[in-house]
Amino acid sequence: MTVTSRLTTEERQFLASLNILNENFYTRKDVVKIAKELLGKIIVTCFDEQLTAARITETEAYNGIIDKASHAYNNRRTKRTEIMYANGGAAYVYLCYGIHHLFNVVTSLKDVPHAVLIRAAEPLIGIDTMLTRTHKKKLDYTLTSGPGNVSKALGIYTHHTGIDLRSDHFFIAEDDYVLSNKNIITATRIGVNYAAEDALLPYRFLIKDNKYVTKLPKLIG
């Protein structure tokens, strides 16, 4: 990231501790595995010289043309979904209910429309900025619990669709945080009842005992 003069010493040290995820992380074939491995990774944005960062605590995998819950099911290609067919490592942000901007990570190779929805995250840096963006007075789990809240807090909107997630102002990185499998909860996805049997797929992952997650429906493991 291009460091601006407005960053504090703490923020500079935080950025120096991160390693941006490379292309190989995103271009693997198994979107479910990627969704699971995105847990614990850190989303960083620096828009209008406002640095914010949050650790991913909840994800959902969408398995392309064979997944009835995916926007790309049955090889559907529209102006909105075309970015899903790009090479892995791009942002896909769409508007839900005309209100919520939902941030997805495009994965796999070109013309394979896999994506991972970021459902929740734990605030790390720029909490005051997040509170201002979300019109909240104090920090609690609702700040970044739920995909619409994550995007709003981090300043992510539909016009960010297509951005390379290794750019200097919007990227996903890792630090020395280690998450063991025993601390990962697997569950069914939320809000995809239209997907018939695919609504029951175990494609949602959460960090156990982290308060920055959405409600738990049927647990798988």
PDB file of C-alpha atoms in Angstrom:
ATOM      1  CA  MET A   1       0.000   0.000   0.000  1.00  0.00           C
ATOM      2  CA  THR A   2       1.130   3.519  -0.734  1.00  0.00           C
ATOM      3  CA  VAL A   3       1.658   4.991   2.724  1.00  0.00           C
ATOM      4  CA  THR A   4       0.217   8.475   3.112  1.00  0.00           C
ATOM      5  CA  SER A   5       1.398  11.154   5.498  1.00  0.00           C
ATOM      6  CA  ARG A   6      -1.850  10.813   7.461  1.00  0.00           C
ATOM      7  CA  LEU A   7      -1.077   7.319   8.712  1.00  0.00           C
ATOM      8  CA  THR A   8      -0.079   6.928  12.331  1.00  0.00           C
ATOM      9  CA  THR A   9       2.947   4.988  13.509  1.00  0.00           C
ATOM     10  CA  GLU A  10       0.617   2.194  14.643  1.00  0.00           C
ATOM     11  CA  GLU A  11      -0.988   2.016  11.213  1.00  0.00           C
ATOM     12  CA  ARG A  12       2.375   1.952   9.457  1.00  0.00           C
ATOM     13  CA  GLN A  13       3.556  -0.865  11.715  1.00  0.00           C
ATOM     14  CA  PHE A  14       0.331  -2.749  11.095  1.00  0.00           C
ATOM     15  CA  LEU A  15       0.768  -2.543   7.317  1.00  0.00           C
ATOM     16  CA  ALA A  16       4.375  -3.652   7.600  1.00  0.00           C
ATOM     17  CA  SER A  17       3.248  -6.825   9.398  1.00  0.00           C
ATOM     18  CA  LEU A  18       1.057  -7.968   6.492  1.00  0.00           C
ATOM     19  CA  ASN A  19       1.695 -10.121   3.445  1.00  0.00           C
ATOM     20  CA  ILE A  20      -0.723  -9.539   0.575  1.00  0.00           C
ATOM     21  CA  LEU A  21      -2.257 -12.759  -0.770  1.00  0.00           C
ATOM     22  CA  ASN A  22      -0.852 -13.637  -4.172  1.00  0.00           C
ATOM     23  CA  GLU A  23      -2.602 -14.748  -7.352  1.00  0.00           C
ATOM     24  CA  ASN A  24      -2.020 -18.428  -6.644  1.00  0.00           C
ATOM     25  CA  PHE A  25      -4.216 -18.222  -3.540  1.00  0.00           C
ATOM     26  CA  TYR A  26      -7.215 -17.096  -5.585  1.00  0.00           C
ATOM     27  CA  THR A  27      -6.827 -19.144  -8.760  1.00  0.00           C
ATOM     28  CA  ARG A  28      -7.160 -22.584  -7.204  1.00  0.00           C
ATOM     29  CA  LYS A  29     -10.102 -24.727  -8.342  1.00  0.00           C
ATOM     30  CA  ASP A  30     -11.701 -25.495  -4.977  1.00  0.00           C
ATOM     31  CA  VAL A  31     -13.832 -22.479  -4.019  1.00  0.00           C
ATOM     32  CA  VAL A  32     -15.025 -24.186  -0.834  1.00  0.00           C
ATOM     33  CA  LYS A  33     -11.457 -24.623   0.367  1.00  0.00           C
ATOM     34  CA  ILE A  34     -10.641 -21.015  -0.484  1.00  0.00           C
ATOM     35  CA  ALA A  35     -13.719 -19.807   1.423  1.00  0.00           C
ATOM     36  CA  LYS A  36     -12.525 -21.730   4.458  1.00  0.00           C
ATOM     37  CA  GLU A  37      -8.965 -20.465   4.151  1.00  0.00           C
ATOM     38  CA  LEU A  38     -10.090 -16.839   3.849  1.00  0.00           C
ATOM     39  CA  LEU A  39     -11.117 -17.040   7.507  1.00  0.00           C
ATOM     40  CA  GLY A  40      -8.571 -15.112   9.539  1.00  0.00           C
ATOM     41  CA  LYS A  41      -7.276 -13.162   6.567  1.00  0.00           C
ATOM     42  CA  ILE A  42      -7.436  -9.359   6.686  1.00  0.00           C
ATOM     43  CA  ILE A  43      -9.300  -7.018   4.341  1.00  0.00           C
ATOM     44  CA  VAL A  44      -7.530  -3.664   4.039  1.00  0.00           C
ATOM     45  CA  THR A  45      -8.949  -0.556   2.397  1.00  0.00           C
ATOM     46  CA  CYS A  46      -7.509   2.930   2.104  1.00  0.00           C
ATOM     47  CA  PHE A  47     -10.084   5.181   0.465  1.00  0.00           C
ATOM     48  CA  ASP A  48      -9.753   8.968   0.719  1.00  0.00           C
ATOM     49  CA  GLU A  49      -6.688   8.402   2.918  1.00  0.00           C
ATOM     50  CA  GLN A  50      -8.808   6.605   5.525  1.00  0.00           C
ATOM     51  CA  LEU A  51      -7.180   3.293   6.449  1.00  0.00           C
ATOM     52  CA  THR A  52      -9.486   0.530   7.664  1.00  0.00           C
ATOM     53  CA  ALA A  53      -8.848  -3.164   8.211  1.00  0.00           C
ATOM     54  CA  ALA A  54     -10.842  -6.128   9.498  1.00  0.00           C
ATOM     55  CA  ARG A  55     -10.153  -9.824   9.990  1.00  0.00           C
ATOM     56  CA  ILE A  56     -12.521 -12.119   8.058  1.00  0.00           C
ATOM     57  CA  THR A  57     -14.672 -14.180  10.419  1.00  0.00           C
ATOM     58  CA  GLU A  58     -17.378 -15.584   8.136  1.00  0.00           C
ATOM     59  CA  THR A  59     -17.518 -16.588   4.467  1.00  0.00           C
ATOM     60  CA  GLU A  60     -19.802 -18.342   1.983  1.00  0.00           C
ATOM     61  CA  ALA A  61     -18.672 -20.238  -1.119  1.00  0.00           C
ATOM     62  CA  TYR A  62     -20.546 -20.066  -4.444  1.00  0.00           C
ATOM     63  CA  ASN A  63     -19.595 -22.839  -6.824  1.00  0.00           C
ATOM     64  CA  GLY A  64     -20.237 -21.299 -10.231  1.00  0.00           C
ATOM     65  CA  ILE A  65     -22.443 -22.689 -12.977  1.00  0.00           C
ATOM     66  CA  ILE A  66     -23.481 -25.850 -11.102  1.00  0.00           C
ATOM     67  CA  ASP A  67     -24.541 -24.012  -7.928  1.00  0.00           C
ATOM     68  CA  LYS A  68     -28.190 -22.940  -7.959  1.00  0.00           C
ATOM     69  CA  ALA A  69     -27.428 -20.248  -5.380  1.00  0.00           C
ATOM     70  CA  SER A  70     -24.761 -18.630  -7.566  1.00  0.00           C
ATOM     71  CA  HIS A  71     -25.408 -15.594  -9.747  1.00  0.00           C
ATOM     72  CA  ALA A  72     -23.591 -17.524 -12.463  1.00  0.00           C
ATOM     73  CA  TYR A  73     -25.730 -20.661 -12.219  1.00  0.00           C
ATOM     74  CA  ASN A  74     -26.280 -22.374 -15.567  1.00  0.00           C
ATOM     75  CA  ASN A  75     -23.539 -20.194 -17.083  1.00  0.00           C
ATOM     76  CA  ARG A  76     -25.568 -16.992 -16.695  1.00  0.00           C
ATOM     77  CA  ARG A  77     -23.564 -14.012 -17.977  1.00  0.00           C
ATOM     78  CA  THR A  78     -24.824 -10.471 -17.514  1.00  0.00           C
ATOM     79  CA  LYS A  79     -23.218  -7.059 -17.187  1.00  0.00           C
ATOM     80  CA  ARG A  80     -23.297  -7.506 -13.409  1.00  0.00           C
ATOM     81  CA  THR A  81     -21.915 -11.052 -13.269  1.00  0.00           C
ATOM     82  CA  GLU A  82     -19.271 -10.762 -15.990  1.00  0.00           C
ATOM     83  CA  ILE A  83     -16.591 -10.027 -13.390  1.00  0.00           C
ATOM     84  CA  MET A  84     -17.213 -13.480 -11.897  1.00  0.00           C
ATOM     85  CA  TYR A  85     -15.728 -14.948 -15.077  1.00  0.00           C
ATOM     86  CA  ALA A  86     -12.463 -13.069 -14.600  1.00  0.00           C
ATOM     87  CA  ASN A  87      -9.263 -14.582 -13.271  1.00  0.00           C
ATOM     88  CA  GLY A  88      -9.325 -15.077  -9.502  1.00  0.00           C
ATOM     89  CA  GLY A  89      -8.344 -12.208  -7.258  1.00  0.00           C
ATOM     90  CA  ALA A  90     -10.850  -9.530  -8.272  1.00  0.00           C
ATOM     91  CA  ALA A  91     -13.604  -7.891  -6.249  1.00  0.00           C
ATOM     92  CA  TYR A  92     -17.255  -8.525  -7.120  1.00  0.00           C
ATOM     93  CA  VAL A  93     -19.586  -6.118  -5.315  1.00  0.00           C
ATOM     94  CA  TYR A  94     -23.306  -6.220  -5.989  1.00  0.00           C
ATOM     95  CA  LEU A  95     -26.305  -4.384  -4.618  1.00  0.00           C
ATOM     96  CA  CYS A  96     -28.778  -6.395  -2.524  1.00  0.00           C
ATOM     97  CA  TYR A  97     -32.343  -5.147  -1.981  1.00  0.00           C
ATOM     98  CA  GLY A  98     -31.239  -1.848  -3.471  1.00  0.00           C
ATOM     99  CA  ILE A  99     -29.467  -0.990  -0.209  1.00  0.00           C
ATOM    100  CA  HIS A 100     -26.633  -3.331   0.778  1.00  0.00           C
ATOM    101  CA  HIS A 101     -23.344  -3.519  -1.116  1.00  0.00           C
ATOM    102  CA  LEU A 102     -22.087  -7.104  -0.788  1.00  0.00           C
ATOM    103  CA  PHE A 103     -18.393  -7.826  -1.271  1.00  0.00           C
ATOM    104  CA  ASN A 104     -17.347 -11.086  -2.930  1.00  0.00           C
ATOM    105  CA  VAL A 105     -13.925 -12.428  -3.823  1.00  0.00           C
ATOM    106  CA  VAL A 106     -13.693 -13.878  -7.335  1.00  0.00           C
ATOM    107  CA  THR A 107     -11.746 -17.151  -7.404  1.00  0.00           C
ATOM    108  CA  SER A 108     -10.571 -19.847  -9.845  1.00  0.00           C
ATOM    109  CA  LEU A 109      -9.400 -19.270 -13.427  1.00  0.00           C
ATOM    110  CA  LYS A 110     -10.828 -17.145 -16.207  1.00  0.00           C
ATOM    111  CA  ASP A 111     -14.294 -18.278 -17.366  1.00  0.00           C
ATOM    112  CA  VAL A 112     -14.874 -20.314 -14.188  1.00  0.00           C
ATOM    113  CA  PRO A 113     -17.244 -18.088 -12.156  1.00  0.00           C
ATOM    114  CA  HIS A 114     -16.484 -19.023  -8.572  1.00  0.00           C
ATOM    115  CA  ALA A 115     -16.868 -16.484  -5.774  1.00  0.00           C
ATOM    116  CA  VAL A 116     -16.729 -16.176  -1.995  1.00  0.00           C
ATOM    117  CA  LEU A 117     -19.053 -13.814  -0.148  1.00  0.00           C
ATOM    118  CA  ILE A 118     -17.523 -12.066   2.866  1.00  0.00           C
ATOM    119  CA  ARG A 119     -20.269 -12.226   5.475  1.00  0.00           C
ATOM    120  CA  ALA A 120     -18.558 -10.838   8.582  1.00  0.00           C
ATOM    121  CA  ALA A 121     -15.256  -9.518   9.891  1.00  0.00           C
ATOM    122  CA  GLU A 122     -13.638  -8.314  13.102  1.00  0.00           C
ATOM    123  CA  PRO A 123     -12.556  -4.641  13.124  1.00  0.00           C
ATOM    124  CA  LEU A 124      -8.823  -4.089  13.611  1.00  0.00           C
ATOM    125  CA  ILE A 125      -7.784  -0.673  12.292  1.00  0.00           C
ATOM    126  CA  GLY A 126      -9.763   2.511  11.637  1.00  0.00           C
ATOM    127  CA  ILE A 127     -12.652   1.769  13.969  1.00  0.00           C
ATOM    128  CA  ASP A 128     -13.555   5.452  14.325  1.00  0.00           C
ATOM    129  CA  THR A 129     -13.803   5.693  10.540  1.00  0.00           C
ATOM    130  CA  MET A 130     -16.002   2.594  10.467  1.00  0.00           C
ATOM    131  CA  LEU A 131     -18.300   4.069  13.121  1.00  0.00           C
ATOM    132  CA  THR A 132     -18.629   7.260  11.113  1.00  0.00           C
ATOM    133  CA  ARG A 133     -19.410   5.380   7.903  1.00  0.00           C
ATOM    134  CA  THR A 134     -22.070   3.248   9.586  1.00  0.00           C
ATOM    135  CA  HIS A 135     -23.522   6.078  11.703  1.00  0.00           C
ATOM    136  CA  LYS A 136     -22.891   4.151  14.910  1.00  0.00           C
ATOM    137  CA  LYS A 137     -21.890   5.725  18.207  1.00  0.00           C
ATOM    138  CA  LYS A 138     -20.068   2.795  19.779  1.00  0.00           C
ATOM    139  CA  LEU A 139     -18.337  -0.407  18.805  1.00  0.00           C
ATOM    140  CA  ASP A 140     -20.262  -3.668  19.063  1.00  0.00           C
ATOM    141  CA  TYR A 141     -20.624  -6.827  16.999  1.00  0.00           C
ATOM    142  CA  THR A 142     -23.153  -5.224  14.634  1.00  0.00           C
ATOM    143  CA  LEU A 143     -20.499  -2.926  13.165  1.00  0.00           C
ATOM    144  CA  THR A 144     -19.154  -5.617  10.826  1.00  0.00           C
ATOM    145  CA  SER A 145     -21.543  -8.541  11.302  1.00  0.00           C
ATOM    146  CA  GLY A 146     -23.429  -9.284   8.096  1.00  0.00           C
ATOM    147  CA  PRO A 147     -22.123  -8.678   4.564  1.00  0.00           C
ATOM    148  CA  GLY A 148     -23.801  -5.298   4.123  1.00  0.00           C
ATOM    149  CA  ASN A 149     -22.256  -4.018   7.336  1.00  0.00           C
ATOM    150  CA  VAL A 150     -18.797  -5.289   6.399  1.00  0.00           C
ATOM    151  CA  SER A 151     -18.852  -3.372   3.128  1.00  0.00           C
ATOM    152  CA  LYS A 152     -20.258  -0.201   4.659  1.00  0.00           C
ATOM    153  CA  ALA A 153     -17.700  -0.148   7.468  1.00  0.00           C
ATOM    154  CA  LEU A 154     -14.797  -0.723   5.079  1.00  0.00           C
ATOM    155  CA  GLY A 155     -16.095   1.748   2.493  1.00  0.00           C
ATOM    156  CA  ILE A 156     -16.694  -0.898  -0.186  1.00  0.00           C
ATOM    157  CA  TYR A 157     -19.333  -0.157  -2.856  1.00  0.00           C
ATOM    158  CA  THR A 158     -20.435  -1.484  -6.229  1.00  0.00           C
ATOM    159  CA  HIS A 159     -18.068   0.863  -8.056  1.00  0.00           C
ATOM    160  CA  HIS A 160     -15.214  -1.176  -6.583  1.00  0.00           C
ATOM    161  CA  THR A 161     -16.246  -4.203  -8.657  1.00  0.00           C
ATOM    162  CA  GLY A 162     -13.347  -5.362 -10.787  1.00  0.00           C
ATOM    163  CA  ILE A 163     -10.570  -4.017  -8.574  1.00  0.00           C
ATOM    164  CA  ASP A 164      -7.562  -6.306  -8.255  1.00  0.00           C
ATOM    165  CA  LEU A 165      -7.414  -7.383  -4.614  1.00  0.00           C
ATOM    166  CA  ARG A 166      -3.676  -6.862  -4.632  1.00  0.00           C
ATOM    167  CA  SER A 167      -3.940  -3.135  -5.337  1.00  0.00           C
ATOM    168  CA  ASP A 168      -2.358  -0.556  -3.064  1.00  0.00           C
ATOM    169  CA  HIS A 169      -5.692   0.708  -1.703  1.00  0.00           C
ATOM    170  CA  PHE A 170      -7.817  -2.453  -1.504  1.00  0.00           C
ATOM    171  CA  PHE A 171      -6.324  -5.850  -0.750  1.00  0.00           C
ATOM    172  CA  ILE A 172      -6.550  -9.006   1.348  1.00  0.00           C
ATOM    173  CA  ALA A 173      -3.542 -10.036   3.392  1.00  0.00           C
ATOM    174  CA  GLU A 174      -2.349 -12.425   6.064  1.00  0.00           C
ATOM    175  CA  ASP A 175      -0.355 -11.917   9.220  1.00  0.00           C
ATOM    176  CA  ASP A 176       0.885 -14.334  11.888  1.00  0.00           C
ATOM    177  CA  TYR A 177      -2.667 -15.279  12.935  1.00  0.00           C
ATOM    178  CA  VAL A 178      -3.174 -19.060  12.923  1.00  0.00           C
ATOM    179  CA  LEU A 179      -6.645 -20.649  12.861  1.00  0.00           C
ATOM    180  CA  SER A 180      -6.967 -24.370  13.539  1.00  0.00           C
ATOM    181  CA  ASN A 181      -9.682 -26.531  11.986  1.00  0.00           C
ATOM    182  CA  LYS A 182     -11.213 -27.178  15.411  1.00  0.00           C
ATOM    183  CA  ASN A 183     -12.008 -23.474  15.646  1.00  0.00           C
ATOM    184  CA  ILE A 184     -13.925 -23.385  12.356  1.00  0.00           C
ATOM    185  CA  ILE A 185     -17.679 -23.935  12.221  1.00  0.00           C
ATOM    186  CA  THR A 186     -19.299 -25.220   9.028  1.00  0.00           C
ATOM    187  CA  ALA A 187     -22.922 -24.313   8.312  1.00  0.00           C
ATOM    188  CA  THR A 188     -25.454 -23.911   5.530  1.00  0.00           C
ATOM    189  CA  ARG A 189     -25.692 -20.623   3.676  1.00  0.00           C
ATOM    190  CA  ILE A 190     -28.161 -17.870   4.541  1.00  0.00           C
ATOM    191  CA  GLY A 191     -30.889 -16.402   2.351  1.00  0.00           C
ATOM    192  CA  VAL A 192     -30.645 -18.846  -0.544  1.00  0.00           C
ATOM    193  CA  ASN A 193     -33.845 -20.860  -0.116  1.00  0.00           C
ATOM    194  CA  TYR A 194     -34.530 -20.347  -3.820  1.00  0.00           C
ATOM    195  CA  ALA A 195     -31.600 -22.682  -4.538  1.00  0.00           C
ATOM    196  CA  ALA A 196     -33.613 -25.808  -3.612  1.00  0.00           C
ATOM    197  CA  GLU A 197     -31.299 -28.632  -2.530  1.00  0.00           C
ATOM    198  CA  ASP A 198     -28.228 -26.425  -3.026  1.00  0.00           C
ATOM    199  CA  ALA A 199     -29.436 -24.240  -0.158  1.00  0.00           C
ATOM    200  CA  LEU A 200     -28.418 -27.080   2.150  1.00  0.00           C
ATOM    201  CA  LEU A 201     -24.816 -27.301   0.987  1.00  0.00           C
ATOM    202  CA  PRO A 202     -22.218 -26.854   3.773  1.00  0.00           C
ATOM    203  CA  TYR A 203     -20.622 -23.843   2.128  1.00  0.00           C
ATOM    204  CA  ARG A 204     -20.571 -21.342   5.007  1.00  0.00           C
ATOM    205  CA  PHE A 205     -17.649 -21.044   7.410  1.00  0.00           C
ATOM    206  CA  LEU A 206     -17.304 -19.130  10.669  1.00  0.00           C
ATOM    207  CA  ILE A 207     -14.662 -18.630  13.326  1.00  0.00           C
ATOM    208  CA  LYS A 208     -15.861 -20.347  16.486  1.00  0.00           C
ATOM    209  CA  ASP A 209     -16.551 -18.147  19.518  1.00  0.00           C
ATOM    210  CA  ASN A 210     -15.994 -14.926  17.577  1.00  0.00           C
ATOM    211  CA  LYS A 211     -18.750 -12.399  18.270  1.00  0.00           C
ATOM    212  CA  TYR A 212     -18.395 -10.760  14.852  1.00  0.00           C
ATOM    213  CA  VAL A 213     -20.470 -13.322  12.950  1.00  0.00           C
ATOM    214  CA  THR A 214     -24.079 -13.639  11.852  1.00  0.00           C
ATOM    215  CA  LYS A 215     -26.644 -15.936  13.373  1.00  0.00           C
ATOM    216  CA  LEU A 216     -26.101 -19.662  13.143  1.00  0.00           C
ATOM    217  CA  PRO A 217     -28.768 -21.802  11.431  1.00  0.00           C
ATOM    218  CA  LYS A 218     -28.261 -25.551  11.011  1.00  0.00           C
ATOM    219  CA  LEU A 219     -24.688 -26.426  11.914  1.00  0.00           C
ATOM    220  CA  ILE A 220     -22.796 -29.044   9.918  1.00  0.00           C
ATOM    221  CA  GLY A 221     -19.652 -29.364  11.993  1.00  0.00           C
TER     222      GLY A 221
END
